[in-house]
Amino acid sequence: MRGISAKSGMRAQAVHRALKRAILDQALAPGSKLPEDSIGERLGVSRTLVREALVRLSEEGLVEMRPNKGAVVARPSLEEGRDLFTTRLALERLVVETLAGQLGAQQEQQLLDHIGAEEAARGHDQATSIRLAGEFHTLLASMTGNATLIRYVNELVARSSLILALYGRPHSSECAVSEHHEILAALKAGESARAVKLMHHHLESITTRALLPKEQNSDIRDVLASYAAAEGLAV
Amino acid sequence: MRGISAKSGMRAQAVHRALKRAILDQALAPGSKLPEDSIGERLGVSRTLVREALVRLSEEGLVEMRPNKGAVVARPSLEEGRDLFTTRLALERLVVETLAGQLGAQQEQQLLDHIGAEEAARGHDQATSIRLAGEFHTLLASMTGNATLIRYVNELVARSSLILALYGRPHSSECAVSEHHEILAALKAGESARAVKLMHHHLESITTRALLPKEQNSDIRDVLASYAAAEGLAV
DNA sequence: TGGGATTTGTTCGTATGTATT
DNA sequence: GAATACATACGAACAAATCCC
């Protein structure tokens, strides 16, 4: 139960990474309270450092800080989820456009290895599967060398896992590995437009798989609308 | 010389806004040191709150925090500048695609008014001119209603002003107002592709106006390369 | 190199605000 | 609605690193 040990000035970042990891692993589910005191006690640092980490996380959209009421793991709405994936697509489109036909042999191998790891984890290790699926996208982004782009894609991939945790269907991330393979093939072939199209399809299928439940818990008036129409009632 | 006065839990954000404004107004130039103590003294708060604001600003890319060495206003490199504009274009492309043919009468008027203000400020109020030019883009983004997109466009527009402060030619933002007008016209007409093309051209002209000086202050070896080639020397 | 001045890193106490009974 | 318990907001002070002469 030793706390964080690192040289001066680095511990806040360690706290940040620990919390981020816990959130992405869903050890801390969306909505979970994040009391500065108990976190600090658990990690062996004072509340100040926990606070700094929470501020960082809130800037990244993983944590929501409610003034005077403490921080909680963010619980993005369905609409925020859809907007997030829309934005993510715009950025990942830039990623594949940048990378098409530009990958070095070493990079191609790295991506192949990654996809291999995804296949290896498929089926029997759900948590790893999910993590690797996200990391494929951040790995691609990192190969652009565009710092801003990398940072935003990382952020959105992280937040995507919150969305999937809230609204995703169980076992919904399994079918994506082959799509990763197709994207890589298009990039290697330098077929930019096809890579964009594949990425579009890939992200869209994630979105709809995850966000389709929209119908289920929407406003009762919307739910009833179709029944009314079927009965020749209302509008 | 009164300090910040606001209710509990809001003062850190007030510090954040004050510093951000000072940076964007170039009252604090890129590279300026940001000592926690003197800032706190000037704003009437303790270092704790200044620190929180600095952390926020560093997450936004406006401030660079060097461990044990204090924070400074960010000084993005030319390469970071180019990457930033590339990313910005990908996002603003999404903005105009989302908005084309979808603007309400009220929104069109708001944009027209804004462009009017830009024209009014042109020539005699450089600082206002620059600020309004950026705000046109954030105003457009805000009309999408996409929170993630809004946040990133805001961030990149803010950081763009750092780039322009560092590498932009003086008086370089003057010719942009008419381009804003053209973009609005394309959006009103619902001509999505044309709006995208105009936005592309608009941002690219800003980029090249600003980032062309690359040649001037680059590595001396690069500078000499063209002379060497002209003289049939080296490679 | 060395040592004092300055600035950052961190802890913790008190005040203030929120939730609960 | 008041009292209590608990969490956050903020600041003062100490420790450690850096800078400067």
Short mmCIF file of C-alpha atoms (C1' of nucleotides) in Angstrom, two decimals:
data_model
loop_
_atom_site.label_atom_id
_atom_site.label_comp_id
_atom_site.label_asym_id
_atom_site.label_seq_id
_atom_site.Cartn_x
_atom_site.Cartn_y
_atom_site.Cartn_z
CA MET A 1 0.00 0.00 0.00
CA ARG A 2 2.85 2.36 -0.66
CA GLY A 3 1.91 5.63 -2.18
CA ILE A 4 3.27 7.23 -5.30
CA SER A 5 7.00 7.71 -5.25
CA ALA A 6 8.60 9.97 -7.80
CA LYS A 7 10.86 12.94 -7.85
CA SER A 8 9.58 16.33 -7.00
CA GLY A 9 7.27 17.92 -9.51
CA MET A 10 6.26 14.68 -11.12
CA ARG A 11 3.81 13.32 -8.60
CA ALA A 12 0.86 15.33 -9.80
CA GLN A 13 1.27 13.75 -13.22
CA ALA A 14 1.51 10.34 -11.61
CA VAL A 15 -1.78 10.95 -9.86
CA HIS A 16 -3.23 12.11 -13.14
CA ARG A 17 -2.13 8.95 -14.93
CA ALA A 18 -3.36 6.69 -12.15
CA LEU A 19 -6.80 8.25 -12.14
CA LYS A 20 -7.00 8.32 -15.90
CA ARG A 21 -6.12 4.68 -16.12
CA ALA A 22 -8.68 3.79 -13.45
CA ILE A 23 -11.35 5.65 -15.37
CA LEU A 24 -10.47 4.12 -18.73
CA ASP A 25 -10.37 0.65 -17.20
CA GLN A 26 -13.82 1.39 -15.86
CA ALA A 27 -12.62 0.67 -12.36
CA LEU A 28 -14.19 4.06 -11.77
CA ALA A 29 -17.49 4.07 -13.61
CA PRO A 30 -19.07 7.22 -15.07
CA GLY A 31 -20.75 9.16 -12.30
CA SER A 32 -18.46 7.86 -9.56
CA LYS A 33 -17.59 10.44 -6.96
CA LEU A 34 -13.94 11.40 -6.72
CA PRO A 35 -13.33 12.76 -3.21
CA GLU A 36 -9.98 14.48 -2.98
CA ASP A 37 -9.36 13.19 0.49
CA SER A 38 -9.79 9.46 0.00
CA ILE A 39 -7.98 9.49 -3.34
CA GLY A 40 -5.07 11.30 -1.79
CA GLU A 41 -4.99 8.88 1.11
CA ARG A 42 -5.07 5.90 -1.22
CA LEU A 43 -2.31 7.27 -3.43
CA GLY A 44 -0.20 8.70 -0.65
CA VAL A 45 -0.35 12.34 -1.62
CA SER A 46 -2.12 15.37 -0.29
CA ARG A 47 -5.34 16.81 -1.60
CA THR A 48 -3.49 19.54 -3.46
CA LEU A 49 -1.96 17.12 -5.92
CA VAL A 50 -5.20 15.25 -6.34
CA ARG A 51 -6.89 18.53 -7.10
CA GLU A 52 -4.38 19.39 -9.78
CA ALA A 53 -4.92 16.01 -11.41
CA LEU A 54 -8.67 16.48 -11.26
CA VAL A 55 -8.38 19.87 -12.92
CA ARG A 56 -6.34 18.31 -15.71
CA LEU A 57 -8.85 15.51 -16.14
CA SER A 58 -11.72 17.94 -16.22
CA GLU A 59 -9.98 19.87 -18.99
CA GLU A 60 -9.76 16.59 -20.89
CA GLY A 61 -13.44 15.92 -20.42
CA LEU A 62 -13.00 12.78 -18.35
CA VAL A 63 -14.05 14.37 -15.09
CA GLU A 64 -16.74 16.86 -14.24
CA MET A 65 -15.96 19.37 -11.51
CA ARG A 66 -19.04 20.72 -9.80
CA PRO A 67 -18.20 23.82 -7.74
CA ASN A 68 -18.42 23.13 -4.04
CA LYS A 69 -19.78 19.70 -4.76
CA GLY A 70 -16.75 17.78 -5.76
CA ALA A 71 -15.63 15.95 -8.85
CA VAL A 72 -17.21 12.93 -10.51
CA VAL A 73 -16.25 10.79 -13.47
CA ALA A 74 -17.90 12.44 -16.47
CA ARG A 75 -21.24 11.08 -17.63
CA PRO A 76 -21.58 12.39 -21.18
CA SER A 77 -25.08 12.53 -22.58
CA LEU A 78 -26.08 10.67 -25.72
CA GLU A 79 -26.05 13.91 -27.65
CA GLU A 80 -22.55 14.68 -26.43
CA GLY A 81 -21.62 11.18 -27.49
CA ARG A 82 -22.88 11.70 -31.01
CA ASP A 83 -21.14 15.07 -31.28
CA LEU A 84 -17.96 13.53 -29.99
CA PHE A 85 -17.93 10.84 -32.65
CA THR A 86 -18.70 13.39 -35.35
CA THR A 87 -15.72 15.45 -34.28
CA ARG A 88 -13.59 12.38 -33.90
CA LEU A 89 -14.32 11.37 -37.45
CA ALA A 90 -13.26 14.77 -38.76
CA LEU A 91 -9.92 14.38 -37.00
CA GLU A 92 -9.33 10.74 -37.89
CA ARG A 93 -10.11 11.57 -41.46
CA LEU A 94 -7.16 13.94 -41.33
CA VAL A 95 -5.09 11.16 -39.78
CA VAL A 96 -5.66 8.71 -42.61
CA GLU A 97 -5.34 11.40 -45.29
CA THR A 98 -1.99 12.32 -43.82
CA LEU A 99 -0.81 8.74 -43.55
CA ALA A 100 -2.04 7.23 -46.82
CA GLY A 101 0.93 6.12 -48.84
CA GLN A 102 3.36 7.59 -46.32
CA LEU A 103 3.87 4.74 -43.88
CA GLY A 104 7.40 3.46 -43.44
CA ALA A 105 8.10 -0.26 -43.29
CA GLN A 106 8.71 -0.06 -39.57
CA GLN A 107 5.40 1.71 -38.99
CA GLU A 108 3.51 -0.82 -41.06
CA GLN A 109 5.04 -3.60 -39.02
CA GLN A 110 4.14 -1.85 -35.79
CA LEU A 111 0.54 -1.58 -36.90
CA LEU A 112 0.47 -5.19 -38.00
CA ASP A 113 1.84 -6.27 -34.63
CA HIS A 114 -0.80 -4.22 -32.91
CA ILE A 115 -3.59 -5.79 -34.92
CA GLY A 116 -2.07 -9.15 -34.08
CA ALA A 117 -2.29 -8.33 -30.40
CA GLU A 118 -5.91 -7.34 -30.89
CA GLU A 119 -6.68 -10.68 -32.49
CA ALA A 120 -4.86 -12.50 -29.72
CA ALA A 121 -6.91 -10.78 -27.05
CA ARG A 122 -10.19 -11.24 -28.85
CA GLY A 123 -12.78 -13.26 -27.07
CA HIS A 124 -11.11 -14.09 -23.81
CA ASP A 125 -9.91 -10.74 -22.53
CA GLN A 126 -12.62 -8.14 -22.89
CA ALA A 127 -10.87 -5.34 -21.01
CA THR A 128 -7.66 -5.69 -23.00
CA SER A 129 -9.65 -5.95 -26.22
CA ILE A 130 -11.33 -2.66 -25.61
CA ARG A 131 -8.11 -0.95 -24.65
CA LEU A 132 -6.25 -2.23 -27.70
CA ALA A 133 -9.06 -1.21 -30.03
CA GLY A 134 -8.71 2.37 -28.82
CA GLU A 135 -4.94 2.24 -28.93
CA PHE A 136 -5.01 1.36 -32.62
CA HIS A 137 -6.47 4.77 -33.28
CA THR A 138 -4.03 6.62 -31.04
CA LEU A 139 -1.17 4.68 -32.60
CA LEU A 140 -2.27 5.79 -36.05
CA ALA A 141 -2.58 9.36 -34.88
CA SER A 142 0.87 9.32 -33.31
CA MET A 143 2.37 8.39 -36.67
CA THR A 144 1.26 11.68 -38.16
CA GLY A 145 3.72 13.55 -35.96
CA ASN A 146 1.14 16.31 -35.64
CA ALA A 147 1.18 17.13 -31.92
CA THR A 148 -2.18 18.90 -31.86
CA LEU A 149 -3.87 16.16 -33.81
CA ILE A 150 -2.34 13.48 -31.59
CA ARG A 151 -3.49 15.20 -28.45
CA TYR A 152 -7.08 15.61 -29.63
CA VAL A 153 -7.40 12.09 -30.96
CA ASN A 154 -6.05 10.74 -27.69
CA GLU A 155 -8.55 12.79 -25.78
CA LEU A 156 -11.50 11.75 -27.92
CA VAL A 157 -10.56 8.09 -27.90
CA ALA A 158 -10.39 8.23 -24.12
CA ARG A 159 -13.75 9.92 -23.88
CA SER A 160 -15.20 7.44 -26.35
CA SER A 161 -14.62 4.69 -23.84
CA LEU A 162 -16.83 6.59 -21.40
CA ILE A 163 -19.55 6.73 -24.02
CA LEU A 164 -19.23 3.04 -24.74
CA ALA A 165 -19.27 2.25 -21.02
CA LEU A 166 -22.54 4.15 -20.68
CA TYR A 167 -24.37 3.31 -23.86
CA GLY A 168 -22.45 0.56 -25.61
CA ARG A 169 -23.85 -2.88 -26.00
CA PRO A 170 -21.87 -5.61 -24.33
CA HIS A 171 -19.43 -7.46 -26.61
CA SER A 172 -19.90 -4.75 -29.21
CA SER A 173 -16.23 -4.08 -29.85
CA GLU A 174 -15.35 -7.54 -31.11
CA CYS A 175 -16.01 -7.13 -34.77
CA ALA A 176 -13.69 -4.19 -35.29
CA VAL A 177 -10.36 -5.95 -35.73
CA SER A 178 -10.91 -6.84 -39.36
CA GLU A 179 -11.85 -3.25 -40.06
CA HIS A 180 -8.54 -2.13 -38.60
CA HIS A 181 -6.86 -4.51 -41.02
CA GLU A 182 -8.71 -3.07 -43.98
CA ILE A 183 -7.77 0.46 -43.00
CA LEU A 184 -4.14 -0.51 -42.77
CA ALA A 185 -4.31 -2.14 -46.20
CA ALA A 186 -5.76 0.99 -47.75
CA LEU A 187 -3.08 3.13 -46.11
CA LYS A 188 -0.31 0.86 -47.36
CA ALA A 189 -1.77 0.99 -50.87
CA GLY A 190 -1.87 4.76 -50.67
CA GLU A 191 -5.58 4.76 -51.39
CA SER A 192 -6.46 7.82 -49.40
CA ALA A 193 -10.11 8.06 -50.39
CA ARG A 194 -10.75 4.42 -49.60
CA ALA A 195 -9.00 4.74 -46.25
CA VAL A 196 -11.19 7.71 -45.41
CA LYS A 197 -14.28 5.79 -46.42
CA LEU A 198 -13.27 2.79 -44.32
CA MET A 199 -12.53 4.95 -41.32
CA HIS A 200 -15.88 6.63 -41.77
CA HIS A 201 -17.66 3.30 -41.88
CA HIS A 202 -15.65 2.00 -38.95
CA LEU A 203 -16.43 4.91 -36.65
CA GLU A 204 -20.01 5.07 -37.80
CA SER A 205 -20.59 1.44 -36.98
CA ILE A 206 -19.15 1.97 -33.53
CA THR A 207 -21.41 4.95 -33.09
CA THR A 208 -24.59 3.29 -34.18
CA ARG A 209 -23.86 0.13 -32.26
CA ALA A 210 -23.31 2.20 -29.19
CA LEU A 211 -25.74 4.99 -29.59
CA LEU A 212 -28.70 3.24 -31.14
CA PRO A 213 -30.27 2.59 -27.72
CA LYS A 214 -31.24 6.22 -28.03
CA GLU A 215 -34.70 5.05 -28.94
CA GLN A 216 -35.15 3.12 -25.77
CA ASN A 217 -34.82 5.80 -23.15
CA SER A 218 -35.92 8.86 -25.03
CA ASP A 219 -38.77 11.18 -24.26
CA ILE A 220 -42.01 9.32 -23.81
CA ARG A 221 -43.68 11.60 -26.34
CA ASP A 222 -41.27 10.43 -29.02
CA VAL A 223 -41.85 6.82 -28.07
CA LEU A 224 -45.59 7.23 -28.27
CA ALA A 225 -45.46 9.13 -31.55
CA SER A 226 -44.99 6.01 -33.66
CA TYR A 227 -47.80 4.21 -31.88
CA ALA A 228 -50.07 7.20 -32.38
CA ALA A 229 -49.27 7.28 -36.07
CA ALA A 230 -49.92 3.55 -36.39
CA GLU A 231 -53.35 4.09 -34.89
CA GLY A 232 -54.11 7.12 -36.98
CA LEU A 233 -53.95 9.38 -33.94
CA ALA A 234 -52.28 12.71 -33.30
CA VAL A 235 -49.99 13.93 -36.07
CA MET B 1 -5.91 47.90 -7.89
CA ARG B 2 -8.67 45.84 -6.40
CA GLY B 3 -8.28 42.13 -6.73
CA ILE B 4 -10.74 39.67 -8.11
CA SER B 5 -14.05 39.55 -6.30
CA ALA B 6 -16.40 36.68 -6.92
CA LYS B 7 -18.19 34.09 -4.95
CA SER B 8 -16.43 31.03 -3.64
CA GLY B 9 -15.36 28.47 -6.16
CA MET B 10 -15.40 30.88 -9.05
CA ARG B 11 -12.23 32.83 -8.47
CA ALA B 12 -9.91 30.31 -10.05
CA GLN B 13 -11.90 30.65 -13.26
CA ALA B 14 -11.68 34.40 -12.98
CA VAL B 15 -7.90 34.18 -12.76
CA HIS B 16 -7.95 31.86 -15.73
CA ARG B 17 -9.98 34.27 -17.80
CA ALA B 18 -7.84 37.24 -16.80
CA LEU B 19 -4.62 35.51 -17.77
CA LYS B 20 -6.09 34.15 -20.97
CA ARG B 21 -7.28 37.55 -22.02
CA ALA B 22 -3.89 39.09 -21.24
CA ILE B 23 -2.20 36.46 -23.37
CA LEU B 24 -4.59 36.81 -26.30
CA ASP B 25 -4.30 40.59 -26.18
CA GLN B 26 -0.55 40.06 -26.34
CA ALA B 27 -0.15 42.05 -23.17
CA LEU B 28 1.79 38.95 -22.19
CA ALA B 29 3.91 38.05 -25.18
CA PRO B 30 4.93 34.47 -25.99
CA GLY B 31 7.81 33.45 -23.77
CA SER B 32 6.88 35.81 -20.94
CA LYS B 33 7.48 34.38 -17.53
CA LEU B 34 4.42 33.84 -15.38
CA PRO B 35 5.55 33.83 -11.73
CA GLU B 36 2.83 32.56 -9.48
CA ASP B 37 3.59 35.01 -6.72
CA SER B 38 3.50 38.27 -8.62
CA ILE B 39 0.43 37.24 -10.58
CA GLY B 40 -1.36 36.34 -7.38
CA GLU B 41 -0.35 39.60 -5.80
CA ARG B 42 -1.53 41.58 -8.80
CA LEU B 43 -4.86 39.76 -8.93
CA GLY B 44 -5.41 39.62 -5.20
CA VAL B 45 -5.41 35.85 -4.80
CA SER B 46 -3.01 33.33 -3.41
CA ARG B 47 -0.67 31.16 -5.41
CA THR B 48 -3.02 28.19 -5.16
CA LEU B 49 -5.54 29.77 -7.47
CA VAL B 50 -2.94 31.08 -9.87
CA ARG B 51 -1.49 27.60 -10.07
CA GLU B 52 -4.85 26.09 -10.93
CA ALA B 53 -5.35 28.65 -13.67
CA LEU B 54 -1.88 27.95 -15.05
CA VAL B 55 -2.61 24.22 -15.12
CA ARG B 56 -5.78 24.91 -17.08
CA LEU B 57 -3.96 27.18 -19.51
CA SER B 58 -1.22 24.63 -20.02
CA GLU B 59 -3.84 22.02 -20.88
CA GLU B 60 -5.16 24.46 -23.47
CA GLY B 61 -1.72 24.94 -24.94
CA LEU B 62 -1.46 28.62 -24.13
CA VAL B 63 1.05 28.17 -21.33
CA GLU B 64 4.03 25.91 -20.96
CA MET B 65 4.79 24.61 -17.49
CA ARG B 66 8.42 23.69 -16.99
CA PRO B 67 8.91 21.59 -13.87
CA ASN B 68 10.64 23.51 -11.12
CA LYS B 69 11.25 26.36 -13.50
CA GLY B 70 7.92 28.06 -13.66
CA ALA B 71 5.37 28.74 -16.33
CA VAL B 72 5.79 30.84 -19.44
CA VAL B 73 3.44 31.91 -22.20
CA ALA B 74 3.72 29.21 -24.85
CA ARG B 75 6.06 29.78 -27.76
CA PRO B 76 4.92 27.31 -30.37
CA SER B 77 7.46 26.41 -33.03
CA LEU B 78 6.82 26.97 -36.71
CA GLU B 79 6.22 23.28 -37.18
CA GLU B 80 3.67 23.27 -34.36
CA GLY B 81 2.09 26.25 -36.05
CA ARG B 82 1.71 24.46 -39.34
CA ASP B 83 0.35 21.34 -37.62
CA LEU B 84 -2.07 23.48 -35.70
CA PHE B 85 -3.50 25.09 -38.80
CA THR B 86 -3.78 21.72 -40.50
CA THR B 87 -5.82 20.40 -37.59
CA ARG B 88 -7.80 23.57 -37.41
CA LEU B 89 -8.78 23.22 -41.02
CA ALA B 90 -10.03 19.68 -40.46
CA LEU B 91 -12.28 20.95 -37.68
CA GLU B 92 -13.50 24.08 -39.40
CA ARG B 93 -14.30 21.99 -42.42
CA LEU B 94 -16.68 20.08 -40.19
CA VAL B 95 -18.09 23.39 -38.96
CA VAL B 96 -19.02 24.64 -42.41
CA GLU B 97 -20.26 21.23 -43.56
CA THR B 98 -22.53 21.16 -40.53
CA LEU B 99 -23.78 24.69 -41.03
CA ALA B 100 -24.24 24.84 -44.81
CA GLY B 101 -27.91 25.44 -45.56
CA GLN B 102 -28.81 25.17 -41.91
CA LEU B 103 -28.43 28.71 -40.64
CA GLY B 104 -31.49 30.36 -39.17
CA ALA B 105 -32.37 33.94 -40.04
CA GLN B 106 -31.25 35.09 -36.62
CA GLN B 107 -27.90 33.37 -36.97
CA GLU B 108 -27.34 34.86 -40.42
CA GLN B 109 -28.03 38.29 -39.01
CA GLN B 110 -25.67 37.70 -36.12
CA LEU B 111 -22.89 36.74 -38.53
CA LEU B 112 -23.63 39.75 -40.73
CA ASP B 113 -23.46 42.02 -37.71
CA HIS B 114 -20.17 40.51 -36.73
CA ILE B 115 -18.69 41.04 -40.17
CA GLY B 116 -19.98 44.60 -39.98
CA ALA B 117 -18.07 45.08 -36.76
CA GLU B 118 -14.97 43.67 -38.41
CA GLU B 119 -15.27 46.16 -41.23
CA ALA B 120 -15.82 48.99 -38.77
CA ALA B 121 -12.67 48.15 -36.87
CA ARG B 122 -10.56 47.66 -39.95
CA GLY B 123 -7.61 49.95 -40.35
CA HIS B 124 -7.78 51.99 -37.20
CA ASP B 125 -7.97 49.41 -34.44
CA GLN B 126 -5.51 46.63 -35.02
CA ALA B 127 -6.01 44.80 -31.72
CA THR B 128 -9.79 44.73 -32.07
CA SER B 129 -9.44 43.69 -35.69
CA ILE B 130 -7.39 40.65 -34.79
CA ARG B 131 -9.72 39.68 -31.97
CA LEU B 132 -12.83 39.99 -34.13
CA ALA B 133 -11.27 37.97 -36.93
CA GLY B 134 -10.76 35.09 -34.54
CA GLU B 135 -14.20 35.49 -33.02
CA PHE B 136 -15.81 35.02 -36.42
CA HIS B 137 -14.53 31.48 -36.42
CA THR B 138 -15.56 30.74 -32.85
CA LEU B 139 -18.96 32.25 -33.55
CA LEU B 140 -19.43 29.94 -36.50
CA ALA B 141 -18.33 26.97 -34.43
CA SER B 142 -20.73 27.86 -31.63
CA MET B 143 -23.62 27.68 -34.07
CA THR B 144 -23.02 23.98 -34.65
CA GLY B 145 -24.09 23.21 -31.10
CA ASN B 146 -21.40 20.53 -31.02
CA ALA B 147 -19.72 21.05 -27.64
CA THR B 148 -16.56 19.14 -28.44
CA LEU B 149 -16.14 20.89 -31.75
CA ILE B 150 -16.75 24.27 -30.17
CA ARG B 151 -14.19 23.65 -27.48
CA TYR B 152 -11.46 22.59 -29.90
CA VAL B 153 -12.07 25.39 -32.36
CA ASN B 154 -11.94 27.88 -29.53
CA GLU B 155 -8.70 26.42 -28.32
CA LEU B 156 -7.09 26.40 -31.74
CA VAL B 157 -8.23 29.92 -32.59
CA ALA B 158 -6.71 31.10 -29.33
CA ARG B 159 -3.46 29.33 -30.02
CA SER B 160 -3.46 30.67 -33.56
CA SER B 161 -3.11 34.15 -32.19
CA LEU B 162 0.09 33.06 -30.48
CA ILE B 163 1.40 31.79 -33.80
CA LEU B 164 0.49 35.01 -35.53
CA ALA B 165 2.08 37.02 -32.75
CA LEU B 166 5.30 35.11 -33.24
CA TYR B 167 5.49 34.64 -36.96
CA GLY B 168 2.75 36.73 -38.53
CA ARG B 169 3.55 39.67 -40.69
CA PRO B 170 2.26 42.98 -39.42
CA HIS B 171 -1.06 44.08 -40.93
CA SER B 172 -1.55 40.60 -42.26
CA SER B 173 -5.07 40.10 -40.98
CA GLU B 174 -6.63 42.97 -42.86
CA CYS B 175 -7.67 41.26 -46.04
CA ALA B 176 -9.70 38.54 -44.39
CA VAL B 177 -13.01 40.31 -43.88
CA SER B 178 -14.20 39.84 -47.44
CA GLU B 179 -13.37 36.15 -47.18
CA HIS B 180 -15.60 35.90 -44.14
CA HIS B 181 -18.35 37.43 -46.20
CA GLU B 182 -17.90 34.90 -48.98
CA ILE B 183 -18.01 32.02 -46.53
CA LEU B 184 -21.23 33.32 -45.07
CA ALA B 185 -22.72 33.64 -48.56
CA ALA B 186 -21.86 30.04 -49.39
CA LEU B 187 -23.34 28.85 -46.11
CA LYS B 188 -26.56 30.76 -46.74
CA ALA B 189 -26.80 29.29 -50.22
CA GLY B 190 -26.30 25.83 -48.79
CA GLU B 191 -23.31 25.27 -51.01
CA SER B 192 -21.38 23.04 -48.69
CA ALA B 193 -18.53 22.18 -51.03
CA ARG B 194 -17.93 25.78 -51.91
CA ALA B 195 -17.98 26.80 -48.27
CA VAL B 196 -15.39 24.14 -47.50
CA LYS B 197 -13.23 25.32 -50.36
CA LEU B 198 -13.48 28.93 -49.24
CA MET B 199 -12.63 28.02 -45.67
CA HIS B 200 -9.69 26.01 -46.93
CA HIS B 201 -8.42 28.92 -48.94
CA HIS B 202 -9.05 31.33 -46.10
CA LEU B 203 -7.08 29.36 -43.52
CA GLU B 204 -4.37 28.50 -45.98
CA SER B 205 -3.81 32.11 -46.86
CA ILE B 206 -3.55 32.95 -43.17
CA THR B 207 -1.07 30.13 -42.76
CA THR B 208 1.14 31.05 -45.64
CA ARG B 209 1.05 34.74 -44.84
CA ALA B 210 2.10 33.91 -41.33
CA LEU B 211 4.33 30.93 -41.73
CA LEU B 212 6.15 31.76 -44.93
CA PRO B 213 8.86 33.65 -43.04
CA LYS B 214 10.02 30.16 -42.21
CA GLU B 215 12.73 30.69 -44.78
CA GLN B 216 14.07 33.75 -43.01
CA ASN B 217 14.92 32.46 -39.58
CA SER B 218 15.49 28.79 -40.20
CA ASP B 219 18.65 26.79 -39.74
CA ILE B 220 21.55 28.43 -41.44
CA ARG B 221 22.28 25.22 -43.30
CA ASP B 222 18.88 25.40 -44.95
CA VAL B 223 19.38 29.03 -45.79
CA LEU B 224 22.73 28.33 -47.35
CA ALA B 225 21.49 25.32 -49.26
CA SER B 226 19.82 27.37 -51.99
CA TYR B 227 22.90 29.54 -52.39
CA ALA B 228 25.05 26.48 -52.59
CA ALA B 229 22.83 24.99 -55.24
CA ALA B 230 22.84 28.26 -57.21
CA GLU B 231 26.61 28.15 -57.23
CA GLY B 232 26.78 24.48 -58.06
CA LEU B 233 28.18 23.67 -54.64
CA ALA B 234 27.32 20.95 -52.13
CA VAL B 235 24.25 18.89 -52.93
"C1'" DT C 1 32.11 26.85 -6.77
"C1'" DG C 2 29.30 28.43 -3.40
"C1'" DG C 3 25.87 30.52 -1.05
"C1'" DG C 4 22.02 33.61 -0.65
"C1'" DA C 5 17.81 35.16 -2.93
"C1'" DT C 6 13.97 33.76 -5.42
"C1'" DT C 7 10.57 30.64 -7.14
"C1'" DT C 8 8.29 26.40 -7.23
"C1'" DG C 9 6.44 22.04 -4.88
"C1'" DT C 10 3.77 20.39 -1.26
"C1'" DT C 11 1.41 19.89 3.04
"C1'" DC C 12 -2.04 20.97 6.13
"C1'" DG C 13 -5.19 24.06 8.92
"C1'" DT C 14 -9.14 26.87 8.81
"C1'" DA C 15 -13.18 28.74 6.64
"C1'" DT C 16 -17.01 27.96 3.82
"C1'" DG C 17 -20.32 25.46 1.56
"C1'" DT C 18 -23.37 21.15 0.91
"C1'" DA C 19 -25.98 17.11 2.24
"C1'" DT C 20 -28.50 14.57 5.71
"C1'" DT C 21 -31.13 13.55 9.60
"C1'" DG D 1 -35.44 24.19 9.91
"C1'" DA D 2 -31.48 23.43 12.82
"C1'" DA D 3 -27.70 20.66 13.93
"C1'" DT D 4 -24.31 17.70 12.49
"C1'" DA D 5 -21.11 15.52 9.50
"C1'" DC D 6 -18.51 15.81 5.66
"C1'" DA D 7 -16.23 17.72 1.40
"C1'" DT D 8 -14.42 21.50 -0.86
"C1'" DA D 9 -12.07 26.36 -1.25
"C1'" DC D 10 -8.42 28.88 -0.06
"C1'" DG D 11 -4.32 30.47 2.02
"C1'" DA D 12 -0.08 30.45 5.05
"C1'" DA D 13 4.04 28.27 5.84
"C1'" DC D 14 7.60 24.93 5.16
"C1'" DA D 15 10.71 22.14 1.97
"C1'" DA D 16 13.18 21.64 -2.19
"C1'" DA D 17 14.89 23.17 -6.51
"C1'" DT D 18 16.80 26.78 -9.33
"C1'" DC D 19 18.93 31.08 -10.44
"C1'" DC D 20 22.22 34.62 -9.97
"C1'" DC D 21 26.02 37.01 -8.35
#
